[in-house]
PDB file of C-alpha atoms in Angstrom:
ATOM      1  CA  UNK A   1      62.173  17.208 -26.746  1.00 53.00           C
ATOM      2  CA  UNK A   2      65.863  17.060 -26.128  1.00 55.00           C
ATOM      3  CA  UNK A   3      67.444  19.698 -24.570  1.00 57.00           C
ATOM      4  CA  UNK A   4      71.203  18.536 -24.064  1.00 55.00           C
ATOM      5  CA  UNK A   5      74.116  21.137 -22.562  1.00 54.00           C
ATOM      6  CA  UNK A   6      77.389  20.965 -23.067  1.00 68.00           C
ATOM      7  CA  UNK A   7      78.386  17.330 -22.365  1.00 85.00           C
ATOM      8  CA  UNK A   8      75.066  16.176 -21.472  1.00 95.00           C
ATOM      9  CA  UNK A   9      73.646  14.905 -24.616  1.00 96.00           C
ATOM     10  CA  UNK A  10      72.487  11.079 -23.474  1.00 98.00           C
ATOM     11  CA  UNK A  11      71.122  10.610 -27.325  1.00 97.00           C
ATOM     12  CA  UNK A  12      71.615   6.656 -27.392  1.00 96.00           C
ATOM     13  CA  UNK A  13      71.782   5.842 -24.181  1.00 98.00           C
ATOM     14  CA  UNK A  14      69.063   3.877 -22.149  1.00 98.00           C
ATOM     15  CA  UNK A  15      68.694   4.727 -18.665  1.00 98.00           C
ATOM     16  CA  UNK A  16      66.600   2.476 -16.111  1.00 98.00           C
ATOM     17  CA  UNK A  17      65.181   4.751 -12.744  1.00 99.00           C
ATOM     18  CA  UNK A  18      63.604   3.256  -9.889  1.00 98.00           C
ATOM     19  CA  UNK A  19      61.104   4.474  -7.823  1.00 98.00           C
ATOM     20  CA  UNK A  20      60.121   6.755 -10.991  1.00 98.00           C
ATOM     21  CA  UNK A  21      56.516   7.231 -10.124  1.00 97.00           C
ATOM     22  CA  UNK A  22      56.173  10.074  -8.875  1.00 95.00           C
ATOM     23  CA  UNK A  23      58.717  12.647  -6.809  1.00 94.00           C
ATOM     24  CA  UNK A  24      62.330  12.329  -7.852  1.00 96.00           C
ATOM     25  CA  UNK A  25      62.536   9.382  -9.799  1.00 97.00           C
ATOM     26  CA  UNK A  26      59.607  10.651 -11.987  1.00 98.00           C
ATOM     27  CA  UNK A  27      61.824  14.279 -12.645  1.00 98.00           C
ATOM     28  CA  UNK A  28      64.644  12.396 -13.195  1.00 98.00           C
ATOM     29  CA  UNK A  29      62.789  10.319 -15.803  1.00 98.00           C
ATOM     30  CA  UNK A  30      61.708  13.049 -17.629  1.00 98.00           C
ATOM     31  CA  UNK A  31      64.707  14.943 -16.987  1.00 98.00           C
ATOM     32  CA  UNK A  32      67.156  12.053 -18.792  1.00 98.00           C
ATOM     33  CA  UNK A  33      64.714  11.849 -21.684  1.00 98.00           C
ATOM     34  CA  UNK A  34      64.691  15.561 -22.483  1.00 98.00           C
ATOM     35  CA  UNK A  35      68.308  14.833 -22.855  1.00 98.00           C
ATOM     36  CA  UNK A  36      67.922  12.103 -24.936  1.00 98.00           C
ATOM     37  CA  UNK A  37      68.017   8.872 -23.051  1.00 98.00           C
ATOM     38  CA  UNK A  38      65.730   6.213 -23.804  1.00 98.00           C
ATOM     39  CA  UNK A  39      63.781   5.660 -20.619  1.00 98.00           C
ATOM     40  CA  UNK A  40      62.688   2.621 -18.280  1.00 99.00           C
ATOM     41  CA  UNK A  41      60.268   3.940 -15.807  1.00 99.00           C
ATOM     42  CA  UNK A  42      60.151   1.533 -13.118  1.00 98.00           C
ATOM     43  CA  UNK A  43      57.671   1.301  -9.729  1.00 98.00           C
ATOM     44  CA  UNK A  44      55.945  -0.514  -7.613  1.00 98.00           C
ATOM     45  CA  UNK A  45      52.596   1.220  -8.642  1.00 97.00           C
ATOM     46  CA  UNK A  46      52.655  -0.128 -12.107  1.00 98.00           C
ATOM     47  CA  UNK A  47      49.418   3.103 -13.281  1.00 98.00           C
ATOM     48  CA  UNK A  48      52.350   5.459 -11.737  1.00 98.00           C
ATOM     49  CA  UNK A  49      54.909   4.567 -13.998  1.00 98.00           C
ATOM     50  CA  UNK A  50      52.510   4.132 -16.804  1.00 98.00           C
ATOM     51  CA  UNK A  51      51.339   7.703 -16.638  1.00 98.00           C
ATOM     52  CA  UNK A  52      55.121   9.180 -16.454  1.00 98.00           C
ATOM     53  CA  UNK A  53      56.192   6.883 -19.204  1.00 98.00           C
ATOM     54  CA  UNK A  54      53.323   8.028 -21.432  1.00 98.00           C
ATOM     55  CA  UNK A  55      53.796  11.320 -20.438  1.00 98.00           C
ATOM     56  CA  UNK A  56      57.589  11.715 -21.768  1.00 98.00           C
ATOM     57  CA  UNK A  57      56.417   9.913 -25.308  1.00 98.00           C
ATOM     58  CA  UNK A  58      53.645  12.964 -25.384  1.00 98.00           C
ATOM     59  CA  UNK A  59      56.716  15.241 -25.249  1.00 98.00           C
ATOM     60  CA  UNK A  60      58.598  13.467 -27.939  1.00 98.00           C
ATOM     61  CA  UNK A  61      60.661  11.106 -25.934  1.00 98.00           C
ATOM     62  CA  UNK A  62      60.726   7.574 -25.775  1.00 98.00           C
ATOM     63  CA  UNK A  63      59.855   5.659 -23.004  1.00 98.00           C
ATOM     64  CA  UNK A  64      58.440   1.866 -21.507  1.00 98.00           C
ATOM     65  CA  UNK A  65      57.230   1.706 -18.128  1.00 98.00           C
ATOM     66  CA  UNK A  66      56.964  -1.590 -15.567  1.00 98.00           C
ATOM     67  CA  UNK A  67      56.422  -2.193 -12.285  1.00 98.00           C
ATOM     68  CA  UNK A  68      59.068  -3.648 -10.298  1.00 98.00           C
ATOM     69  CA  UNK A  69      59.745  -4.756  -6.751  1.00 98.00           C
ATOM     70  CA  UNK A  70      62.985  -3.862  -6.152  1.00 98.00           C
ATOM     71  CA  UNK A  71      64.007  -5.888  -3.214  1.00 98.00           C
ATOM     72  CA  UNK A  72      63.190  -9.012  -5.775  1.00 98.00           C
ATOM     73  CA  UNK A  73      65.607 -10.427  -7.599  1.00 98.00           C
ATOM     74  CA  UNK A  74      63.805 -12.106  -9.826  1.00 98.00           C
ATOM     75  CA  UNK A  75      61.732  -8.871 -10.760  1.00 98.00           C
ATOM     76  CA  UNK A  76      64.852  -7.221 -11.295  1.00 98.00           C
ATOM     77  CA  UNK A  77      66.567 -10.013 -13.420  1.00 98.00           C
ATOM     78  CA  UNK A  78      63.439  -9.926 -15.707  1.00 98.00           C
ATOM     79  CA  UNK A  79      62.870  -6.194 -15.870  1.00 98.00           C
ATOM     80  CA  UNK A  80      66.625  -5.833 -16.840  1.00 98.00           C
ATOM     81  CA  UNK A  81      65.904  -8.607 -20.081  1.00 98.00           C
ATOM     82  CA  UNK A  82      62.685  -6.948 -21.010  1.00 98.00           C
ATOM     83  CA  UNK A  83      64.663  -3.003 -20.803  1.00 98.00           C
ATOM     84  CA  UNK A  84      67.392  -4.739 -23.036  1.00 98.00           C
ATOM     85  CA  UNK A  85      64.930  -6.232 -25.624  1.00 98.00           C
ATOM     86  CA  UNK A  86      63.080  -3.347 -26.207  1.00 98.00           C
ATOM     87  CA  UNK A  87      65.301  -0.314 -25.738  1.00 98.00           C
ATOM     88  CA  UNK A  88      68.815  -1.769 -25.745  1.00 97.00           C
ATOM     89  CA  UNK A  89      71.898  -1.994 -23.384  1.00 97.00           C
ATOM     90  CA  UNK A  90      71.334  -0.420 -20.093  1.00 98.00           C
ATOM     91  CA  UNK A  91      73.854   2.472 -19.530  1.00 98.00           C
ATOM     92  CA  UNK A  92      72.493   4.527 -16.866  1.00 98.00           C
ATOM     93  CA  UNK A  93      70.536   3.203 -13.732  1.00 99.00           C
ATOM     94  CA  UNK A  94      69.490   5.842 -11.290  1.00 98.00           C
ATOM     95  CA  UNK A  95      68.430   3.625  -7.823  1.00 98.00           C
ATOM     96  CA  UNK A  96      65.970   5.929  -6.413  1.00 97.00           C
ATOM     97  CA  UNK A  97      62.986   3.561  -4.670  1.00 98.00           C
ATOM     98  CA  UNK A  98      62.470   4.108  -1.301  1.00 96.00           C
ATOM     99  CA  UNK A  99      59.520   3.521   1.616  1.00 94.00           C
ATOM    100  CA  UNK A 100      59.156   7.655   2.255  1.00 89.00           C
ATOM    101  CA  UNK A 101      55.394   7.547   2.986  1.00 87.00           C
ATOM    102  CA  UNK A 102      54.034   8.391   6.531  1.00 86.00           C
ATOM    103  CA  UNK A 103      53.036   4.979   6.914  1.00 89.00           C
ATOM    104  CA  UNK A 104      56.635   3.755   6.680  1.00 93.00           C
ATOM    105  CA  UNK A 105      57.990   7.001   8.359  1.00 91.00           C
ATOM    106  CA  UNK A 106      55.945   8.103  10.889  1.00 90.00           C
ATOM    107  CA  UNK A 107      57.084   4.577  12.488  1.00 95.00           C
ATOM    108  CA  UNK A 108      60.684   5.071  11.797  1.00 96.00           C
ATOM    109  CA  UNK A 109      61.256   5.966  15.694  1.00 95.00           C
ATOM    110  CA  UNK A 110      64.718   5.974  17.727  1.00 96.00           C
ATOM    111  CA  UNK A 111      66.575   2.819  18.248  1.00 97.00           C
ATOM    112  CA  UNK A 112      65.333   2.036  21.661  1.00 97.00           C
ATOM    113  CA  UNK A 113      62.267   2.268  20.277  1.00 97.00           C
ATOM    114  CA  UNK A 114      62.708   0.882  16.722  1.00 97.00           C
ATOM    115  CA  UNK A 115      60.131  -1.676  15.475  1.00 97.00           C
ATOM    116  CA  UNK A 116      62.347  -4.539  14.122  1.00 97.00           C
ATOM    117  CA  UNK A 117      59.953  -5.552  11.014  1.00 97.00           C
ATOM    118  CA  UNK A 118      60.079  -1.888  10.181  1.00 97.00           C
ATOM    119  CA  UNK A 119      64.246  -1.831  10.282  1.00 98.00           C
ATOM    120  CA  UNK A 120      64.469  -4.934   8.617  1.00 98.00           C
ATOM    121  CA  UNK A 121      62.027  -3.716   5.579  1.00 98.00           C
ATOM    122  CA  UNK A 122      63.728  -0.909   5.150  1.00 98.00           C
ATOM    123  CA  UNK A 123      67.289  -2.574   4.846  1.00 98.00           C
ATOM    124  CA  UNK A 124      65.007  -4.424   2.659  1.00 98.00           C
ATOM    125  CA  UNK A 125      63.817  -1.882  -0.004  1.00 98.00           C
ATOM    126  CA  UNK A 126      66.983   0.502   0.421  1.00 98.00           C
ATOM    127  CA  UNK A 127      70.067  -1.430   0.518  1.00 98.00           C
ATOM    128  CA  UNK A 128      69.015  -4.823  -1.038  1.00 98.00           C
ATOM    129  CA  UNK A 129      66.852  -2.841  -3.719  1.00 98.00           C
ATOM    130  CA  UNK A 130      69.885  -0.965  -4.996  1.00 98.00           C
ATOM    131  CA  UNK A 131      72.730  -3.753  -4.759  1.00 98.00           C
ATOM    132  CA  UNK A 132      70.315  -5.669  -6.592  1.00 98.00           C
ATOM    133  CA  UNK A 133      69.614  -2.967  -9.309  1.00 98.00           C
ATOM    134  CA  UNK A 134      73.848  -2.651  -9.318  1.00 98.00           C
ATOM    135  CA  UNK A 135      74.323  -6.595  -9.578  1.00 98.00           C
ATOM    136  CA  UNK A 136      71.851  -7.037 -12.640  1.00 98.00           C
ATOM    137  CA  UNK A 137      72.829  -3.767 -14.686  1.00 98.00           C
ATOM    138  CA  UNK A 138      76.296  -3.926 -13.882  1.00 98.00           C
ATOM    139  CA  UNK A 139      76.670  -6.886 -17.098  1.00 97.00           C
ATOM    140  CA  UNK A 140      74.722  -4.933 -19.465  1.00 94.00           C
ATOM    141  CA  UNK A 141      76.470  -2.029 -18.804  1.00 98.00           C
ATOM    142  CA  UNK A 142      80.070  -4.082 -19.584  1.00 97.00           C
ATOM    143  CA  UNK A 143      79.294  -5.773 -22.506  1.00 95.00           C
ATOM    144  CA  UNK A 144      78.205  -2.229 -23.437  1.00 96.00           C
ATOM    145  CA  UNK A 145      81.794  -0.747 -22.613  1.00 97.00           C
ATOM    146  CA  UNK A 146      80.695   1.463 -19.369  1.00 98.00           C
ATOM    147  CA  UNK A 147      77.460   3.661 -17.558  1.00 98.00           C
ATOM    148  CA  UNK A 148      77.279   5.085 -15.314  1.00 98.00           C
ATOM    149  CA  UNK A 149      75.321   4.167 -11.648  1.00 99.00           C
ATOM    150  CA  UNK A 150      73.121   6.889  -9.494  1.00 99.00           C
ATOM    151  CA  UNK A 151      72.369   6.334  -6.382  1.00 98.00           C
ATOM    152  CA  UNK A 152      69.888   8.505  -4.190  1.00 98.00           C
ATOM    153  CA  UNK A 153      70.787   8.290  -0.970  1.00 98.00           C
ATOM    154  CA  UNK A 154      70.425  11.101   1.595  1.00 97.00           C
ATOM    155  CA  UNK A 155      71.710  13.573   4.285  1.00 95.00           C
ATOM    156  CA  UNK A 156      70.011  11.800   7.161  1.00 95.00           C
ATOM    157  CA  UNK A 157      72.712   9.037   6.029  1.00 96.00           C
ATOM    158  CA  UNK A 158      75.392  11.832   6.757  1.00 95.00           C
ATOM    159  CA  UNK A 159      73.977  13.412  10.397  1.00 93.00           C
ATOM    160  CA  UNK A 160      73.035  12.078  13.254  1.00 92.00           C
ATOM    161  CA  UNK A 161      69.052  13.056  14.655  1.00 89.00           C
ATOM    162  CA  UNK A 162      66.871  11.799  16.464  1.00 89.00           C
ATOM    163  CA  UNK A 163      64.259   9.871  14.467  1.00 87.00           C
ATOM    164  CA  UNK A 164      64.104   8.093  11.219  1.00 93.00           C
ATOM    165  CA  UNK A 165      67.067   5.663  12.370  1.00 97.00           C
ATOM    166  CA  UNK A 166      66.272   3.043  10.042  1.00 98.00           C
ATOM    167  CA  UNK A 167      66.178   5.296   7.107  1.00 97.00           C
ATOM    168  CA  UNK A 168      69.094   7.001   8.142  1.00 97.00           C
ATOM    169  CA  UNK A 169      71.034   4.202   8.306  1.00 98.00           C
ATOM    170  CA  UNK A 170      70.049   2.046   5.269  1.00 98.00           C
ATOM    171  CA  UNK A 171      70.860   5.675   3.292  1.00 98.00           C
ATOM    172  CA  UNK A 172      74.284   5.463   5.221  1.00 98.00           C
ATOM    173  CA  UNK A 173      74.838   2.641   3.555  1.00 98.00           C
ATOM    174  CA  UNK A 174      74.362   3.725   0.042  1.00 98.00           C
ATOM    175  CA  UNK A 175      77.092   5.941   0.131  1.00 98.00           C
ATOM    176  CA  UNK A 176      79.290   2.760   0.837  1.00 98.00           C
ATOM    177  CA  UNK A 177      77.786   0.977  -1.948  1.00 98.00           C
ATOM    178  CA  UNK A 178      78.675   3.701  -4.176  1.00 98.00           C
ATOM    179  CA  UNK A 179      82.181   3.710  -2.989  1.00 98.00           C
ATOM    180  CA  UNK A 180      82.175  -0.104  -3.525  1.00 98.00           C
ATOM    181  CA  UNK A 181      81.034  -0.836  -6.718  1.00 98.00           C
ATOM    182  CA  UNK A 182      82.775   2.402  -8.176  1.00 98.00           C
ATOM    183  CA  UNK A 183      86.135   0.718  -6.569  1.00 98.00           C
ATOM    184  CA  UNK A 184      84.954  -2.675  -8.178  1.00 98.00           C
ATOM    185  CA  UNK A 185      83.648  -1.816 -11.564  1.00 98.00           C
ATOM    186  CA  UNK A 186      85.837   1.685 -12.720  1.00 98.00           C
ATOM    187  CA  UNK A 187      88.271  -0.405 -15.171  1.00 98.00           C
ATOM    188  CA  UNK A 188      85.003  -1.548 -16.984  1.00 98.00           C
ATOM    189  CA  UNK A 189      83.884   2.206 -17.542  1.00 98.00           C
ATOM    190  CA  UNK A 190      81.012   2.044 -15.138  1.00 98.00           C
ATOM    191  CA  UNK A 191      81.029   5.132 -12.532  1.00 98.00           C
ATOM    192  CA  UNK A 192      79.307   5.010  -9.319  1.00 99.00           C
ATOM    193  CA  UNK A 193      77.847   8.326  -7.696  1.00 98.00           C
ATOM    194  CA  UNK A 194      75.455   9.600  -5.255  1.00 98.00           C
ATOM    195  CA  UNK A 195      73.053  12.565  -4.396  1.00 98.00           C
ATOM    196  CA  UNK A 196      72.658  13.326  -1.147  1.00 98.00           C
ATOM    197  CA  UNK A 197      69.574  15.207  -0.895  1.00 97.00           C
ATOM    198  CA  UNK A 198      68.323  17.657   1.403  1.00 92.00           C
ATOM    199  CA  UNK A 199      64.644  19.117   2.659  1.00 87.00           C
ATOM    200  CA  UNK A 200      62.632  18.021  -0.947  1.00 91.00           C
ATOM    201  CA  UNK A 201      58.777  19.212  -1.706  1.00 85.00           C
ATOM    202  CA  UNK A 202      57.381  15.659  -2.690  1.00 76.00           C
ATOM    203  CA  UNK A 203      54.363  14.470  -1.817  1.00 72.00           C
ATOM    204  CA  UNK A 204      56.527  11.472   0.690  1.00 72.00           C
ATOM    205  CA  UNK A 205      57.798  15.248   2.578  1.00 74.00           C
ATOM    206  CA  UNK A 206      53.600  16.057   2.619  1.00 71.00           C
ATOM    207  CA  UNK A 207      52.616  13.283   4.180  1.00 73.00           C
ATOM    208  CA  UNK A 208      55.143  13.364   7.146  1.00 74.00           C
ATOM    209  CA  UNK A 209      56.309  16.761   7.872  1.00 74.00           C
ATOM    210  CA  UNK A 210      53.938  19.670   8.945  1.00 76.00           C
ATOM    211  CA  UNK A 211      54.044  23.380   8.278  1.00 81.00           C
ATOM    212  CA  UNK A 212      55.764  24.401  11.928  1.00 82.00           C
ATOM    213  CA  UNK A 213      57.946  21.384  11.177  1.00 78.00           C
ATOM    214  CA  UNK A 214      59.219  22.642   7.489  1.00 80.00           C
ATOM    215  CA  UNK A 215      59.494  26.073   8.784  1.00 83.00           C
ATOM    216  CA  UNK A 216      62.014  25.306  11.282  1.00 82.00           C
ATOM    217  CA  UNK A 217      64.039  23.289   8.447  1.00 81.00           C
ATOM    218  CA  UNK A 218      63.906  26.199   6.343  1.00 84.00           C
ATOM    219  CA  UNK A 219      65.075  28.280   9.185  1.00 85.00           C
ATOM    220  CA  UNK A 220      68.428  26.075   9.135  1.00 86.00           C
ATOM    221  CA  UNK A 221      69.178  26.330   5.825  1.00 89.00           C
ATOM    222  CA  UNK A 222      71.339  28.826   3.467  1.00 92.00           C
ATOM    223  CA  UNK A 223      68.957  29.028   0.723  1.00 93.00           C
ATOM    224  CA  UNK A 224      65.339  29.159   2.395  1.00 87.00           C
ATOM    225  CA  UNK A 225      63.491  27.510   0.255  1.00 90.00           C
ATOM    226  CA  UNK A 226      62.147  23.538  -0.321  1.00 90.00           C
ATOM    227  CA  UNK A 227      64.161  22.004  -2.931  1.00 94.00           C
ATOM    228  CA  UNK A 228      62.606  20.774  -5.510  1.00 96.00           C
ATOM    229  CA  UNK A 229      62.279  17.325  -7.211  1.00 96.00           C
ATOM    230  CA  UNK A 230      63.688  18.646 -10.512  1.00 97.00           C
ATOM    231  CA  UNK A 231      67.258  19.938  -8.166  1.00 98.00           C
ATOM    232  CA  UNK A 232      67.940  16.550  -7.751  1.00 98.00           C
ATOM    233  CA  UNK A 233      67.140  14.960 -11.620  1.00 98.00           C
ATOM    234  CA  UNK A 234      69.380  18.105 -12.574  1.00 98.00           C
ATOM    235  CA  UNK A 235      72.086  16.499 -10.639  1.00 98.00           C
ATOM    236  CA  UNK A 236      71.461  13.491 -11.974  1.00 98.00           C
ATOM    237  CA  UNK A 237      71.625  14.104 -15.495  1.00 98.00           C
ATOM    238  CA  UNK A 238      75.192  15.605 -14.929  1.00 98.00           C
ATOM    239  CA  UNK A 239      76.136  12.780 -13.244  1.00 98.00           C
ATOM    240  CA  UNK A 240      74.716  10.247 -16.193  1.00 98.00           C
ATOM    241  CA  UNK A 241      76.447  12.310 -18.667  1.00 98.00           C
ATOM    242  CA  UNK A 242      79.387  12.639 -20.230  1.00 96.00           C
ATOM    243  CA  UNK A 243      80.314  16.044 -18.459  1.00 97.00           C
ATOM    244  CA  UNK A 244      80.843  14.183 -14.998  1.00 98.00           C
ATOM    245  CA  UNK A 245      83.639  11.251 -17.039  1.00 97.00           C
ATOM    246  CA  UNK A 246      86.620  11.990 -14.057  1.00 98.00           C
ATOM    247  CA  UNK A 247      83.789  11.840 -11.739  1.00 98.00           C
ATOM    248  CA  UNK A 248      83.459   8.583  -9.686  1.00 98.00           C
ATOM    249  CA  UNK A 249      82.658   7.102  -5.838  1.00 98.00           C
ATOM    250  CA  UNK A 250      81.190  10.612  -4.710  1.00 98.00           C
ATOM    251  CA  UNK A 251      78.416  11.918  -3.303  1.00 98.00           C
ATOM    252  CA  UNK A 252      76.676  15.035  -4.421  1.00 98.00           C
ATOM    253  CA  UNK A 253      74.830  17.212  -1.224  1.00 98.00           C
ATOM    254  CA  UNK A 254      72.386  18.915  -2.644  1.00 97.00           C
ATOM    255  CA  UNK A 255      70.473  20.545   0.283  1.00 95.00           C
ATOM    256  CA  UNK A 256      70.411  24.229   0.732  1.00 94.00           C
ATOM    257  CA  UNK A 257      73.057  24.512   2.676  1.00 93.00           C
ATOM    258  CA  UNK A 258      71.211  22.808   5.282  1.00 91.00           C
ATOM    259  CA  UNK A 259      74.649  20.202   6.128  1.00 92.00           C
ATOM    260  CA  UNK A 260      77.285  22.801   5.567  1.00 91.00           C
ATOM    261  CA  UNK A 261      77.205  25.054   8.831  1.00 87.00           C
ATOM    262  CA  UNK A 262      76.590  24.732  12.696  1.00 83.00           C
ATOM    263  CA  UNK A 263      73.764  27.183  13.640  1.00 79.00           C
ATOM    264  CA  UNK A 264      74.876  26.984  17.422  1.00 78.00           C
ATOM    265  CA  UNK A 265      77.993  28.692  15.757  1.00 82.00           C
ATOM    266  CA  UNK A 266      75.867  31.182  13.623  1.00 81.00           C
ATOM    267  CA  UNK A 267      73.395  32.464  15.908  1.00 70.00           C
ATOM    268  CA  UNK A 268      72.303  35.519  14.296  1.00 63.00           C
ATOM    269  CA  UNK A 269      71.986  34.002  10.989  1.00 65.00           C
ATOM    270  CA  UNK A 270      69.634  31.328  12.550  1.00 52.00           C
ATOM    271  CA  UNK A 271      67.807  33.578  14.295  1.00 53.00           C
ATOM    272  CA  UNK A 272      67.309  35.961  10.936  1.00 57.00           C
ATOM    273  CA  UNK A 273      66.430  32.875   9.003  1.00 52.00           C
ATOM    274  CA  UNK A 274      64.361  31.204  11.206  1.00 51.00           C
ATOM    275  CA  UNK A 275      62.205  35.014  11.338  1.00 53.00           C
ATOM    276  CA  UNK A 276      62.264  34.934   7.711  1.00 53.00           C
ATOM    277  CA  UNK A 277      60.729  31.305   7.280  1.00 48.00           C
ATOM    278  CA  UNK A 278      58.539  31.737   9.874  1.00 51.00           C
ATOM    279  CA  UNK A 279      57.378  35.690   8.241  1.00 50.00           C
ATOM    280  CA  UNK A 280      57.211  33.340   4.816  1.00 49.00           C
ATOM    281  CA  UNK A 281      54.614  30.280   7.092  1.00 46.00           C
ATOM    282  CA  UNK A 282      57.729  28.203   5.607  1.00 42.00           C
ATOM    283  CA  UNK A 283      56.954  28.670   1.860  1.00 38.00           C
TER     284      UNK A 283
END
């Protein structure tokens, strides 16, 4: 089952992941147990964690699954205890639940026409979720001399556009909370990180984006193709393990290329790509 790289054997360590499902959390589940980690697979769909939990044990890995709300801090407080009892200190937590279904985003307008509820929930789920998940690991993770925090946050967080403005900004504010509790917590051993991902193919992506739509972010990336769910738990792992030690209150991009260049600036290359996505029907 394990399959550790320099540095990134997590053999003894127990990792908690929200939002672990299905999509990224559920890669980055199965990604931290190949590498050793005992796993907490955590979601609101408590049959969705079940079957990833089950699944890494069928691969030789070790695993519990519960469902957990993350904006409740109760939940949180007694998902923490029952992680400890049965697996041990908590040393890695990757925060990774978010509302990315059409029914959440397809609402998620412009500001002057934001739906307040909407804004609030996500604020909600995002940022409350994840300081939450920080406040209640952050003890285990002292008493067990350090761990290291993983926050998914995003590169809507990073550019302006003209929809998804409550999602945008609640992922803005994850890269401050990584900034904060790494400035808060480093003396203890506990790192704080981010991934910033880009244009992912899970099934939240599916529900909300069509083919024309995809195509044209393709056509504005360096490397056209989707990422992929297992990009990001690759990123994660590094940043869980001990290969990323000197590496604290940063953000990872992880998006093609898609953030890095102007295409006003690069017309030809947008043009080419753009013909190439569109030659692929943004595959």
């Amino acid at each position: 089952m394990r399959q550790a790289a320099d540095g990134q054997d997590l053999t003894g360590r127990v990792a908690l992941v929200t939002g672990a499902g299905s999509g990224i959390g559920a890669a980055t589940a199965r990604a931290l147990a190949r590498h050793g980690a005992a796993v907490a697979v955590t979601d609101l769909v408590g049959e969705s964690a079940e079957r990833v939990a089950k699944g890494i044990e069928q691969n030789g890995g070790r695993a519990v699954a519960h469902v957990l709300d993350v904006a409740a801090e109760d939940a949180w407080a007694a998902v923490v205890a029952r992680t400890e009892a049965e697996l041990g200190p908590i040393t890695v937590l990757h925060g990774n639940a978010a509302p990315t279904g059409g029914a959440v985003m397809n609402r998620d307008l412009d500001v002057a026409n934001m739906d307040g509820d909407l804004w609030d929930f996500m604020m909600t789920v995002v940022l409350r979720g994840n300081m939450l998940g920080c406040k209640h690991v952050i003890p285990s993770m002292t008493s067990a001399g350090g761990g290291s925090i993983v926050l998914t946050t995003s590169i809507k967080g990073r550019m302006g556009s003209s929809a998804r403005t409550a999602y945008s900004v609640a992922k803005a504010g994850l890269d401050q909370l990584v900034r904060m509790v790494a400035t808060g917590y480093g003396r203890f051993g506990i790192r704080c990180n981010g991934i910033a991902p880009g244009i992912i193919g899970t099934p939240g992506l599916r529900e909300t984006a069509g083919e024309e739509y995809v195509a044209n972010l393709l056509a504005a990336q360096l490397i056209p193709r989707l990422g992929t769910a297992e990009d990001i738990a690759a990123a994660a792992v590094y940043l869980a393990s001990e290969a990323s030690t000197f590496m604290t209150a940063q953000t990872l991009v992880i998006d093609g290329g898609l953030s890095a260049y102007l295409p006003v600036m690069s017309p030809s290359l947008a043009m080419d790509e753009h013909a190439r996505a569109r030659s692929s029907g943004g595959r």
